[in-house]
CSV table of C-alpha atoms and ligand atoms in Angstrom, one decimal:
chain,number,residue,atom,x,y,z
A,118,UNK,CA,0.0,0.0,0.0
A,119,UNK,CA,1.3,3.4,-0.9
A,120,UNK,CA,2.0,5.6,2.1
A,121,UNK,CA,3.1,9.2,2.8
A,122,UNK,CA,6.4,8.8,4.6
A,123,UNK,CA,8.3,11.5,6.4
A,124,UNK,CA,12.1,10.9,6.4
A,125,UNK,CA,13.9,13.0,8.9
A,126,UNK,CA,17.6,13.4,8.1
A,127,UNK,CA,16.5,13.0,4.5
A,128,UNK,CA,19.7,14.6,3.1
A,129,UNK,CA,21.8,12.3,5.3
A,130,UNK,CA,23.6,9.2,4.2
A,131,UNK,CA,21.0,6.6,5.3
A,132,UNK,CA,18.0,8.9,4.9
A,133,UNK,CA,18.8,9.7,1.2
A,134,UNK,CA,19.4,6.1,0.3
A,135,UNK,CA,16.1,5.2,2.0
A,136,UNK,CA,14.3,7.9,0.1
A,137,UNK,CA,15.6,6.6,-3.2
A,138,UNK,CA,14.3,3.1,-2.4
A,139,UNK,CA,10.9,4.2,-1.0
A,140,UNK,CA,10.5,6.4,-4.1
A,141,UNK,CA,11.1,3.5,-6.4
A,142,UNK,CA,8.4,1.7,-4.4
A,143,UNK,CA,6.0,4.5,-5.2
A,144,UNK,CA,5.5,6.1,-1.8
A,145,UNK,CA,5.0,9.8,-1.4
A,146,UNK,CA,8.0,11.3,0.3
A,147,UNK,CA,8.5,14.2,2.6
A,148,UNK,CA,12.1,14.9,3.5
A,149,UNK,CA,13.3,17.0,6.4
A,150,UNK,CA,16.9,18.1,7.0
A,151,UNK,CA,18.7,21.1,8.5
A,152,UNK,CA,21.8,20.6,6.3
A,153,UNK,CA,24.1,21.3,9.2
A,154,UNK,CA,27.8,21.5,8.8
A,155,UNK,CA,28.9,18.6,11.0
A,156,UNK,CA,30.4,17.4,7.7
A,157,UNK,CA,30.4,19.0,4.3
A,158,UNK,CA,26.9,20.2,3.6
A,159,UNK,CA,27.8,20.1,-0.1
A,160,UNK,CA,27.6,16.3,0.1
A,161,UNK,CA,24.1,16.6,1.6
A,162,UNK,CA,23.1,18.9,-1.2
A,163,UNK,CA,24.5,16.5,-3.8
A,164,UNK,CA,22.6,13.6,-2.3
A,165,UNK,CA,19.4,15.6,-3.0
A,166,UNK,CA,20.4,16.9,-6.4
A,167,UNK,CA,22.1,13.8,-7.7
A,168,UNK,CA,21.2,10.7,-5.8
A,169,UNK,CA,17.5,11.8,-5.6
A,170,UNK,CA,17.4,13.5,-9.0
A,171,UNK,CA,14.7,11.2,-10.3
A,172,UNK,CA,12.9,10.6,-6.9
A,173,UNK,CA,9.9,12.8,-6.5
A,174,UNK,CA,9.8,14.3,-3.0
A,175,UNK,CA,9.0,17.4,-1.0
A,176,UNK,CA,12.0,18.8,0.8
A,177,UNK,CA,11.8,20.9,4.0
A,178,UNK,CA,14.9,22.6,5.2
A,179,UNK,CA,14.0,22.7,8.9
A,180,UNK,CA,15.4,21.8,12.3
A,181,UNK,CA,14.1,19.0,14.4
A,182,UNK,CA,14.3,21.4,17.4
A,183,UNK,CA,11.9,23.8,15.8
A,184,UNK,CA,8.5,22.6,16.9
A,185,UNK,CA,6.4,25.2,15.0
A,186,UNK,CA,8.2,24.4,11.7
A,187,UNK,CA,7.6,20.7,12.2
A,188,UNK,CA,4.0,21.3,13.2
A,189,UNK,CA,3.4,23.1,9.9
A,190,UNK,CA,4.7,20.1,8.0
A,191,UNK,CA,2.4,17.7,9.8
A,192,UNK,CA,-0.6,20.1,9.2
A,193,UNK,CA,0.1,20.3,5.5
A,194,UNK,CA,0.7,16.5,4.9
A,195,UNK,CA,-1.3,13.6,6.3
A,196,UNK,CA,1.8,11.5,7.2
A,197,UNK,CA,1.3,7.8,7.5
A,198,UNK,CA,4.7,6.7,8.6
A,199,UNK,CA,7.9,8.3,9.9
A,200,UNK,CA,11.4,7.0,9.2
A,201,UNK,CA,13.3,9.0,11.8
A,202,UNK,CA,16.9,9.1,10.7
A,203,UNK,CA,17.8,12.7,11.6
A,204,UNK,CA,20.2,13.0,14.5
A,205,UNK,CA,23.5,14.4,15.5
A,206,UNK,CA,25.8,11.5,14.9
A,207,UNK,CA,29.4,10.9,15.9
A,208,UNK,CA,31.0,10.0,19.2
A,209,UNK,CA,34.0,12.3,19.4
A,210,UNK,CA,32.1,15.4,18.3
A,211,UNK,CA,29.9,15.1,21.5
A,212,UNK,CA,32.9,16.0,23.7
A,213,UNK,CA,32.9,19.6,22.4
A,214,UNK,CA,29.3,19.9,21.2
A,215,UNK,CA,27.1,18.3,23.8
A,216,UNK,CA,24.1,20.5,23.3
A,217,UNK,CA,23.8,19.5,19.6
A,218,UNK,CA,22.9,16.0,20.9
A,219,UNK,CA,20.4,17.4,23.4
A,220,UNK,CA,18.7,19.5,20.7
A,221,UNK,CA,18.7,17.2,17.8
A,222,UNK,CA,18.5,13.8,19.4
A,223,UNK,CA,16.6,14.3,22.6
A,224,UNK,CA,14.4,17.3,21.8
A,225,UNK,CA,14.2,16.5,18.1
A,226,UNK,CA,13.0,13.0,18.8
A,227,UNK,CA,10.5,14.1,21.4
A,228,UNK,CA,9.0,16.6,18.9
A,229,UNK,CA,8.7,13.8,16.3
A,230,UNK,CA,7.0,11.4,18.8
A,231,UNK,CA,4.6,14.1,20.1
A,232,UNK,CA,3.7,15.2,16.5
A,233,UNK,CA,3.1,11.6,15.6
A,234,UNK,CA,0.7,11.3,18.5
A,235,UNK,CA,-1.1,14.6,17.7
A,236,UNK,CA,-1.5,13.7,14.0
A,237,UNK,CA,-2.4,10.1,14.2
A,238,UNK,CA,0.8,8.7,12.5
A,239,UNK,CA,0.4,4.9,12.0
A,240,UNK,CA,4.0,3.9,12.6
A,241,UNK,CA,7.6,5.0,13.2
A,242,UNK,CA,10.8,3.4,12.3
A,243,UNK,CA,13.6,4.9,14.3
A,244,UNK,CA,17.4,4.9,13.8
A,245,UNK,CA,19.2,3.6,16.9
A,246,UNK,CA,22.8,2.5,17.2
A,247,UNK,CA,25.1,-0.3,18.3
A,248,UNK,CA,26.7,2.3,20.5
A,249,UNK,CA,23.9,1.7,23.1
A,250,UNK,CA,25.8,-1.5,24.1
A,251,UNK,CA,28.6,0.6,25.6
A,252,UNK,CA,31.6,-1.6,26.2
A,253,UNK,CA,29.6,-4.8,26.7
A,254,UNK,CA,31.8,-7.6,25.6
A,255,UNK,CA,29.3,-10.4,24.8
A,256,UNK,CA,29.7,-11.6,21.2
A,257,UNK,CA,27.7,-11.7,19.2
A,258,UNK,CA,25.8,-8.9,20.9
A,259,UNK,CA,22.1,-9.6,21.4
A,260,UNK,CA,19.5,-6.9,22.0
A,261,UNK,CA,19.2,-8.0,25.7
A,262,UNK,CA,22.9,-7.3,26.3
A,263,UNK,CA,22.2,-3.6,26.6
A,264,UNK,CA,23.3,-2.8,30.1
A,265,UNK,CA,22.3,0.9,30.0
A,266,UNK,CA,25.8,2.0,30.7
A,267,UNK,CA,26.5,4.3,27.7
A,268,UNK,CA,30.1,5.4,27.3
A,269,UNK,CA,29.5,8.5,25.2
A,270,UNK,CA,26.9,11.2,25.2
A,271,UNK,CA,25.9,10.2,21.6
A,272,UNK,CA,25.1,6.7,22.9
A,273,UNK,CA,23.3,8.1,25.9
A,274,UNK,CA,21.0,10.1,23.7
A,275,UNK,CA,20.4,7.2,21.3
A,276,UNK,CA,19.4,4.9,24.2
A,277,UNK,CA,17.2,7.7,25.7
A,278,UNK,CA,15.3,8.0,22.4
A,279,UNK,CA,14.5,4.2,22.6
A,280,UNK,CA,13.1,4.8,26.1
A,281,UNK,CA,11.1,7.8,24.9
A,282,UNK,CA,9.8,5.8,22.0
A,283,UNK,CA,8.7,3.0,24.3
A,284,UNK,CA,6.8,5.4,26.5
A,285,UNK,CA,4.9,6.8,23.5
A,286,UNK,CA,4.2,3.4,22.2
A,287,UNK,CA,2.9,2.3,25.6
A,288,UNK,CA,0.8,5.4,26.3
A,289,UNK,CA,-0.6,6.0,22.8
A,290,UNK,CA,-0.3,2.7,21.0
A,291,UNK,CA,1.9,4.0,18.3
A,292,UNK,CA,3.7,1.2,16.5
A,293,UNK,CA,7.5,1.8,16.8
A,294,UNK,CA,10.5,-0.2,15.7
A,295,UNK,CA,14.0,0.9,16.9
A,296,UNK,CA,16.8,-0.4,14.7
A,297,UNK,CA,20.3,-0.6,16.1
A,298,UNK,CA,22.5,-0.1,13.1
A,299,UNK,CA,26.1,-1.5,13.2
A,300,UNK,CA,28.7,0.7,11.3
A,301,UNK,CA,27.0,1.5,8.1
A,302,UNK,CA,29.1,2.2,5.0
A,303,UNK,CA,28.7,2.7,1.3
A,304,UNK,CA,28.4,5.2,-1.6
A,305,UNK,CA,27.4,8.7,-0.5
A,306,UNK,CA,28.6,7.8,3.0
A,307,UNK,CA,29.7,9.9,5.9
A,308,UNK,CA,33.1,11.6,5.7
A,309,UNK,CA,33.6,11.4,9.5
A,310,UNK,CA,33.7,7.6,9.4
A,311,UNK,CA,37.0,5.6,9.3
A,312,UNK,CA,36.5,3.9,5.9
A,313,UNK,CA,35.8,7.4,4.3
A,314,UNK,CA,38.7,9.0,6.1
A,315,UNK,CA,41.1,6.3,4.9
A,316,UNK,CA,40.2,7.2,1.3
A,317,UNK,CA,40.8,10.9,2.0
A,318,UNK,CA,44.1,10.2,3.5
A,319,UNK,CA,45.1,7.8,0.7
A,320,UNK,CA,44.5,10.4,-1.9
A,321,UNK,CA,46.2,13.1,0.2
A,322,UNK,CA,49.3,10.9,0.3
A,323,UNK,CA,49.1,10.6,4.1
A,324,UNK,CA,49.5,7.7,6.4
A,325,UNK,CA,46.8,6.2,8.6
A,326,UNK,CA,46.7,5.4,12.3
A,327,UNK,CA,45.5,1.8,13.1
A,328,UNK,CA,44.3,1.3,16.6
A,329,UNK,CA,44.4,-1.9,18.6
A,330,UNK,CA,47.7,-2.8,16.8
A,331,UNK,CA,45.6,-3.8,13.8
A,332,UNK,CA,43.8,-6.5,15.7
A,333,UNK,CA,40.4,-4.9,16.0
A,334,UNK,CA,37.3,-6.5,14.3
A,335,UNK,CA,34.1,-4.8,13.6
A,336,UNK,CA,30.7,-5.5,12.1
A,337,UNK,CA,30.4,-3.4,8.9
A,338,UNK,CA,26.9,-3.2,7.3
A,339,UNK,CA,26.4,-2.2,3.7
A,340,UNK,CA,23.9,0.7,3.1
A,341,UNK,CA,21.6,-1.3,0.8
A,342,UNK,CA,21.1,-4.0,3.5
A,343,UNK,CA,20.3,-1.3,6.1
A,344,UNK,CA,17.8,0.2,3.7
A,345,UNK,CA,16.2,-3.3,3.2
A,346,UNK,CA,15.8,-3.6,7.0
A,347,UNK,CA,14.2,-0.1,7.3
A,348,UNK,CA,11.8,-0.8,4.5
A,349,UNK,CA,10.8,-4.2,6.0
A,350,UNK,CA,10.3,-2.5,9.4
A,351,UNK,CA,7.9,0.0,7.7
A,352,UNK,CA,6.0,-2.8,6.0
A,353,UNK,CA,5.7,-5.1,9.0
A,354,UNK,CA,5.0,-2.2,11.4
A,355,UNK,CA,5.3,-4.3,14.6
A,356,UNK,CA,3.6,-2.7,17.6
A,357,UNK,CA,7.0,-2.5,19.4
A,358,UNK,CA,10.4,-3.9,18.5
A,359,UNK,CA,14.1,-3.1,19.1
A,360,UNK,CA,16.5,-5.0,17.0
A,361,UNK,CA,20.1,-5.2,15.7
A,362,UNK,CA,20.8,-4.6,12.0
A,363,UNK,CA,24.3,-5.7,11.3
A,364,UNK,CA,26.3,-7.8,8.9
A,365,UNK,CA,26.2,-10.5,11.6
A,366,UNK,CA,29.9,-11.2,11.8
A,367,UNK,CA,33.2,-9.5,12.6
A,368,UNK,CA,35.6,-8.3,9.9
A,369,UNK,CA,39.2,-7.5,10.8
A,370,UNK,CA,39.8,-3.8,10.4
A,371,UNK,CA,43.0,-4.8,8.5
A,372,UNK,CA,40.9,-6.6,5.9
A,373,UNK,CA,39.0,-3.4,5.2
A,374,UNK,CA,42.3,-1.4,4.9
A,375,UNK,CA,43.8,-4.0,2.5
A,376,UNK,CA,40.6,-3.9,0.4
A,377,UNK,CA,40.8,-0.1,0.1
A,378,UNK,CA,44.5,-0.4,-0.8
A,379,UNK,CA,43.6,-2.9,-3.5
A,380,UNK,CA,40.8,-0.9,-5.0
A,381,UNK,CA,42.8,2.4,-4.9
A,382,UNK,CA,46.2,1.0,-5.8
A,383,UNK,CA,47.6,3.0,-2.9
A,384,UNK,CA,49.6,1.4,-0.1
A,385,UNK,CA,49.1,3.2,3.2
A,386,UNK,CA,51.9,4.1,5.6
A,387,UNK,CA,50.5,2.7,8.8
A,388,UNK,CA,51.2,3.7,12.4
A,389,UNK,CA,50.0,1.0,14.8
A,390,UNK,CA,48.6,2.3,18.1
A,391,UNK,CA,47.1,0.7,21.2
A,392,UNK,CA,43.4,0.6,21.6
A,393,UNK,CA,41.7,3.8,22.7
A,394,UNK,CA,40.0,3.9,26.1
A,395,UNK,CA,36.5,2.3,25.8
A,396,UNK,CA,37.3,0.4,22.6
A,397,UNK,CA,36.6,-3.3,22.4
A,398,UNK,CA,38.8,-5.6,20.3
A,399,UNK,CA,36.0,-7.4,18.6
A,400,UNK,CA,32.2,-6.7,18.3
A,401,UNK,CA,29.5,-8.0,16.0
A,402,UNK,CA,25.7,-8.2,16.0
A,403,UNK,CA,23.5,-11.2,16.6
A,404,UNK,CA,20.9,-10.5,13.9
A,405,UNK,CA,18.5,-13.5,14.6
A,406,UNK,CA,15.8,-11.2,15.9
A,407,UNK,CA,15.7,-9.1,12.7
A,408,UNK,CA,15.6,-12.4,10.8
A,409,UNK,CA,12.7,-13.6,12.9
A,410,UNK,CA,10.7,-10.4,13.0
A,411,UNK,CA,11.4,-8.9,9.6
A,412,UNK,CA,12.7,-11.9,7.6
A,413,UNK,CA,15.9,-9.7,7.2
A,414,UNK,CA,19.4,-10.8,6.5
A,415,UNK,CA,22.4,-8.8,5.4
A,416,UNK,CA,23.5,-9.9,1.9
A,417,UNK,CA,26.5,-7.8,1.0
A,418,UNK,CA,30.1,-8.8,1.7
A,419,UNK,CA,32.7,-6.3,2.7
A,420,UNK,CA,34.5,-7.1,-0.6
A,421,UNK,CA,31.5,-6.1,-2.7
A,422,UNK,CA,30.4,-3.2,-0.6
A,423,UNK,CA,33.7,-1.5,-0.4
A,424,UNK,CA,34.2,-1.9,-4.1
A,425,UNK,CA,31.0,0.1,-4.7
A,426,UNK,CA,32.0,2.7,-2.2
A,427,UNK,CA,35.5,3.2,-3.7
A,428,UNK,CA,34.0,3.4,-7.2
A,429,UNK,CA,31.6,6.1,-6.0
A,430,UNK,CA,34.3,8.0,-4.2
A,431,UNK,CA,36.6,8.0,-7.2
A,432,UNK,CA,33.7,9.3,-9.4
A,433,UNK,CA,32.4,11.9,-6.9
A,434,UNK,CA,35.9,13.3,-6.1
A,435,UNK,CA,37.2,12.9,-9.7
A,436,UNK,CA,40.0,10.6,-8.7
A,437,UNK,CA,40.0,8.4,-11.8
B,537,LIG,N1,26.0,5.5,9.7
B,537,LIG,C1,26.2,4.7,10.7
B,537,LIG,O1,27.1,3.9,10.8
B,537,LIG,C2,25.1,4.7,11.8
B,537,LIG,C3,25.3,3.7,12.8
B,537,LIG,C4,24.4,3.7,13.9
B,537,LIG,C5,23.3,4.6,13.9
B,537,LIG,N2,23.2,5.6,12.9
B,537,LIG,C6,22.1,6.5,13.0
B,537,LIG,O2,21.4,6.5,11.8
B,537,LIG,C7,20.8,7.8,11.5
B,537,LIG,C8,21.3,8.3,10.2
B,537,LIG,O3,22.7,8.4,10.2
B,537,LIG,P1,23.6,8.8,9.0
B,537,LIG,O4,24.8,7.9,9.0
B,537,LIG,O5,22.8,8.9,7.7
B,537,LIG,O6,24.1,10.2,9.4
B,537,LIG,P2,24.0,11.6,8.6
B,537,LIG,O7,24.7,12.6,9.5
B,537,LIG,O8,24.6,11.5,7.3
B,537,LIG,O9,22.5,11.9,8.6
B,537,LIG,C9,21.7,12.6,9.6
B,537,LIG,C10,21.1,13.8,8.9
B,537,LIG,O10,20.3,14.4,9.9
B,537,LIG,C11,20.4,15.8,9.7
B,537,LIG,N3,20.2,16.5,11.0
B,537,LIG,C12,21.0,16.4,12.1
B,537,LIG,N4,20.5,17.2,13.1
B,537,LIG,C13,19.3,17.7,12.6
B,537,LIG,C14,18.3,18.6,13.1
B,537,LIG,N5,18.4,19.1,14.4
B,537,LIG,N6,17.3,18.9,12.3
B,537,LIG,C15,17.2,18.4,11.1
B,537,LIG,N7,18.1,17.6,10.5
B,537,LIG,C16,19.1,17.2,11.3
B,537,LIG,C17,21.8,16.0,9.2
B,537,LIG,O11,22.0,17.2,8.5
B,537,LIG,C18,22.0,14.8,8.3
B,537,LIG,O12,21.8,15.1,7.0
B,537,LIG,C19,21.2,8.7,12.7
B,537,LIG,O13,20.2,8.7,13.6
B,537,LIG,C20,22.4,7.9,13.3
B,537,LIG,O14,22.6,8.2,14.7
B,537,LIG,C21,24.1,5.6,11.9
């Protein structure tokens, strides 16, 4: 059934890819983004003008913390479903910019939940994060391993949004699914993330710092797989669910570096450093709940996914 779907963070990495897919499926799309300069806003503009060139949508340049601006959008459009992707992301940035997380993640999410209640929205799919697990060491990490001991302000706000969502679900019967993404990567990705920075450094002729003496392993999830999961969560619209979306196994960070070296034909100079405080050597998602509730599984290998990312990067930044 065709729906009117509001995507917050619609010019962001995940939001724009999601818009492209939902547009192909024929849904009416309302995109909201404040195009902030946490990273190059030009990339956000390009996602709209290039990635979404053939995707009909209505775009609002508004801030999640601006309730009257949001209210006007809900009054103008009868929104069926919200894919809430807009947030202040990043762990390190929260050290110097704590209030950005309060305004965008806490207040922004509260505004979205309250407007969903006031305007009879039929379901919400919310972006959460593997960071809610703090330094829990169980592997693979299951949803029940969340000990509520966040180790960054970003994680604290993401976990708080899950709690706020549950209260709104409980009080007002709004179906809400919180999806805990594990390191998402791919074309049109985020320049603040390691795989993207490695490319920048490679082309700048600079070396890279490899933490954990090159022994760290992470769960890297390809963007198309994440989008599949969000789309399924919208279709199934479970009354309440919290689940991991990850590749479902750990990949050595060194494999990622070697793949990038192979695809760029550049060999990095590497400085091996110890793990940073709070880092864990290995982490990956147990995705059996997403399989059970959504019929979802990640399909894309790191080899394939990074190949697509590197091809996009070379094209976008004219590195061929
Ligand atoms: N990319 C990942 O690896 C990852 C992992 C876990 C969770 N997440 C979550 O997924 C969601 C999407 O992440 P992303 O990687 O696409 O990040 P992104 O930064 O590319 O996208 C977020 C978008 O939200 C917008 N935004 C931020 N604050 C806003 C505000 N106050 N008002 C309006 N718009 C605002 C930004 O301009 C940006 O375009 C976020 O909620 C993030 O926390 C991402």
